[in-house]
């Protein structure tokens, strides 16, 4: 089943789902009923085009929160990023895990 990636706030920052599935078993918390399921063997992500977003241009302090559960932590595992797929020099931030350690790049 496809994961609902629509923004539930008034900002209407709906994401486009690129292969992310909804998982309702083996969730990280007892109260969790639905989570995003990603497979390492394929490229799956959810995104929003910069021109379509409202309030995501971060000019001051900000908080990013994610609960993740990896079955393999030796490869580079991106968690969240804001960048341009064509011109990576426009990256604003990238949070990823590799070799079991969290890394953050903020430009």
PDB file of C-alpha atoms in Angstrom:
ATOM      1  CA  UNK A   1       0.000   0.000   0.000  1.00  0.00           C
ATOM      2  CA  UNK A   2       1.341   3.486  -0.853  1.00  0.00           C
ATOM      3  CA  UNK A   3       2.137   5.724   2.103  1.00  0.00           C
ATOM      4  CA  UNK A   4       0.038   8.889   2.528  1.00  0.00           C
ATOM      5  CA  UNK A   5       2.605  11.705   2.260  1.00  0.00           C
ATOM      6  CA  UNK A   6       0.189  14.637   2.370  1.00  0.00           C
ATOM      7  CA  UNK A   7       0.968  17.480   4.781  1.00  0.00           C
ATOM      8  CA  UNK A   8      -1.597  17.573   7.575  1.00  0.00           C
ATOM      9  CA  UNK A   9      -0.863  21.241   8.383  1.00  0.00           C
ATOM     10  CA  UNK A  10      -2.168  24.429   6.780  1.00  0.00           C
ATOM     11  CA  UNK A  11       1.135  24.765   4.838  1.00  0.00           C
ATOM     12  CA  UNK A  12      -0.032  22.153   2.300  1.00  0.00           C
ATOM     13  CA  UNK A  13       3.533  20.879   1.723  1.00  0.00           C
ATOM     14  CA  UNK A  14       2.343  17.637   0.137  1.00  0.00           C
ATOM     15  CA  UNK A  15       5.159  15.283  -0.855  1.00  0.00           C
ATOM     16  CA  UNK A  16       5.382  13.232  -4.013  1.00  0.00           C
ATOM     17  CA  UNK A  17       5.762   9.543  -3.192  1.00  0.00           C
ATOM     18  CA  UNK A  18       8.468   7.793  -5.219  1.00  0.00           C
ATOM     19  CA  UNK A  19       7.983   4.164  -4.245  1.00  0.00           C
ATOM     20  CA  UNK A  20       7.669   4.464  -0.456  1.00  0.00           C
ATOM     21  CA  UNK A  21       5.354   1.832   0.980  1.00  0.00           C
ATOM     22  CA  UNK A  22       3.229   1.845   4.097  1.00  0.00           C
ATOM     23  CA  UNK A  23       4.151  -0.690   6.751  1.00  0.00           C
ATOM     24  CA  UNK A  24       1.913  -1.579   9.679  1.00  0.00           C
ATOM     25  CA  UNK A  25       3.889  -4.456  11.229  1.00  0.00           C
ATOM     26  CA  UNK A  26       7.197  -4.340  13.115  1.00  0.00           C
ATOM     27  CA  UNK A  27       6.709  -0.629  13.850  1.00  0.00           C
ATOM     28  CA  UNK A  28       9.223   1.104  16.151  1.00  0.00           C
ATOM     29  CA  UNK A  29       6.732   1.890  18.917  1.00  0.00           C
ATOM     30  CA  UNK A  30       3.683   0.116  20.288  1.00  0.00           C
ATOM     31  CA  UNK A  31       1.527   3.163  19.506  1.00  0.00           C
ATOM     32  CA  UNK A  32       2.769   3.341  15.900  1.00  0.00           C
ATOM     33  CA  UNK A  33       0.204   2.105  13.420  1.00  0.00           C
ATOM     34  CA  UNK A  34       1.827   3.150  10.125  1.00  0.00           C
ATOM     35  CA  UNK A  35       5.405   3.849   9.118  1.00  0.00           C
ATOM     36  CA  UNK A  36       7.310   4.419   5.888  1.00  0.00           C
ATOM     37  CA  UNK A  37       8.965   1.295   4.535  1.00  0.00           C
ATOM     38  CA  UNK A  38      12.140   1.721   2.458  1.00  0.00           C
ATOM     39  CA  UNK A  39      14.066  -1.053   0.763  1.00  0.00           C
ATOM     40  CA  UNK A  40      17.823  -0.710   0.417  1.00  0.00           C
ATOM     41  CA  UNK A  41      17.815  -2.544  -2.903  1.00  0.00           C
ATOM     42  CA  UNK A  42      15.801   0.172  -4.646  1.00  0.00           C
ATOM     43  CA  UNK A  43      15.703   3.952  -4.655  1.00  0.00           C
ATOM     44  CA  UNK A  44      12.674   5.102  -2.700  1.00  0.00           C
ATOM     45  CA  UNK A  45      11.976   8.570  -1.395  1.00  0.00           C
ATOM     46  CA  UNK A  46       9.343  11.236  -0.890  1.00  0.00           C
ATOM     47  CA  UNK A  47       9.986  14.787  -2.013  1.00  0.00           C
ATOM     48  CA  UNK A  48       8.587  18.240  -2.669  1.00  0.00           C
ATOM     49  CA  UNK A  49       9.812  20.628  -5.352  1.00  0.00           C
ATOM     50  CA  UNK A  50      11.287  23.846  -3.970  1.00  0.00           C
ATOM     51  CA  UNK A  51       8.834  25.951  -5.972  1.00  0.00           C
ATOM     52  CA  UNK A  52       5.924  24.039  -4.403  1.00  0.00           C
ATOM     53  CA  UNK A  53       6.929  24.366  -0.741  1.00  0.00           C
ATOM     54  CA  UNK A  54       5.913  26.903   1.879  1.00  0.00           C
ATOM     55  CA  UNK A  55       8.003  27.634   4.967  1.00  0.00           C
ATOM     56  CA  UNK A  56      10.818  25.151   4.350  1.00  0.00           C
ATOM     57  CA  UNK A  57      13.544  27.724   3.566  1.00  0.00           C
ATOM     58  CA  UNK A  58      15.355  27.652   6.887  1.00  0.00           C
ATOM     59  CA  UNK A  59      17.147  30.913   7.671  1.00  0.00           C
ATOM     60  CA  UNK A  60      17.554  30.535  11.441  1.00  0.00           C
ATOM     61  CA  UNK A  61      17.792  27.692  13.931  1.00  0.00           C
ATOM     62  CA  UNK A  62      15.709  24.640  13.151  1.00  0.00           C
ATOM     63  CA  UNK A  63      14.947  21.153  14.398  1.00  0.00           C
ATOM     64  CA  UNK A  64      14.753  18.021  12.290  1.00  0.00           C
ATOM     65  CA  UNK A  65      13.472  14.862  13.942  1.00  0.00           C
ATOM     66  CA  UNK A  66      13.369  11.351  12.555  1.00  0.00           C
ATOM     67  CA  UNK A  67      12.895   7.919  14.062  1.00  0.00           C
ATOM     68  CA  UNK A  68      14.716   5.361  11.965  1.00  0.00           C
ATOM     69  CA  UNK A  69      15.302   1.639  12.194  1.00  0.00           C
ATOM     70  CA  UNK A  70      18.013   0.221   9.937  1.00  0.00           C
ATOM     71  CA  UNK A  71      18.681  -3.420   9.236  1.00  0.00           C
ATOM     72  CA  UNK A  72      22.075  -2.500   7.763  1.00  0.00           C
ATOM     73  CA  UNK A  73      24.097   0.444   9.038  1.00  0.00           C
ATOM     74  CA  UNK A  74      27.321  -0.063   7.095  1.00  0.00           C
ATOM     75  CA  UNK A  75      26.228   1.708   3.906  1.00  0.00           C
ATOM     76  CA  UNK A  76      25.442   5.414   3.593  1.00  0.00           C
ATOM     77  CA  UNK A  77      21.785   5.808   4.589  1.00  0.00           C
ATOM     78  CA  UNK A  78      20.368   9.310   3.934  1.00  0.00           C
ATOM     79  CA  UNK A  79      17.658  10.311   6.380  1.00  0.00           C
ATOM     80  CA  UNK A  80      16.661  13.804   5.282  1.00  0.00           C
ATOM     81  CA  UNK A  81      18.121  16.356   2.883  1.00  0.00           C
ATOM     82  CA  UNK A  82      17.331  19.584   1.116  1.00  0.00           C
ATOM     83  CA  UNK A  83      19.207  19.902  -2.148  1.00  0.00           C
ATOM     84  CA  UNK A  84      18.961  19.976  -5.899  1.00  0.00           C
ATOM     85  CA  UNK A  85      19.436  16.628  -7.639  1.00  0.00           C
ATOM     86  CA  UNK A  86      20.970  18.372 -10.650  1.00  0.00           C
ATOM     87  CA  UNK A  87      23.290  20.812  -8.842  1.00  0.00           C
ATOM     88  CA  UNK A  88      24.460  19.321  -5.548  1.00  0.00           C
ATOM     89  CA  UNK A  89      26.302  22.584  -4.712  1.00  0.00           C
ATOM     90  CA  UNK A  90      22.893  24.032  -3.828  1.00  0.00           C
ATOM     91  CA  UNK A  91      22.509  21.607  -0.897  1.00  0.00           C
ATOM     92  CA  UNK A  92      21.204  23.241   2.267  1.00  0.00           C
ATOM     93  CA  UNK A  93      21.479  20.254   4.580  1.00  0.00           C
ATOM     94  CA  UNK A  94      21.941  16.489   4.645  1.00  0.00           C
ATOM     95  CA  UNK A  95      21.584  14.121   7.586  1.00  0.00           C
ATOM     96  CA  UNK A  96      22.724  10.551   7.058  1.00  0.00           C
ATOM     97  CA  UNK A  97      24.033   7.474   8.879  1.00  0.00           C
ATOM     98  CA  UNK A  98      27.067   5.487   7.838  1.00  0.00           C
ATOM     99  CA  UNK A  99      28.955   2.856   9.817  1.00  0.00           C
ATOM    100  CA  UNK A 100      26.472   3.321  12.643  1.00  0.00           C
ATOM    101  CA  UNK A 101      27.235   7.039  13.108  1.00  0.00           C
ATOM    102  CA  UNK A 102      25.029  10.048  12.431  1.00  0.00           C
ATOM    103  CA  UNK A 103      26.514  12.734  10.182  1.00  0.00           C
ATOM    104  CA  UNK A 104      25.196  16.210   9.404  1.00  0.00           C
ATOM    105  CA  UNK A 105      26.203  18.518   6.575  1.00  0.00           C
ATOM    106  CA  UNK A 106      24.742  22.010   6.796  1.00  0.00           C
ATOM    107  CA  UNK A 107      25.701  24.653   4.251  1.00  0.00           C
TER     108      UNK A 107
END
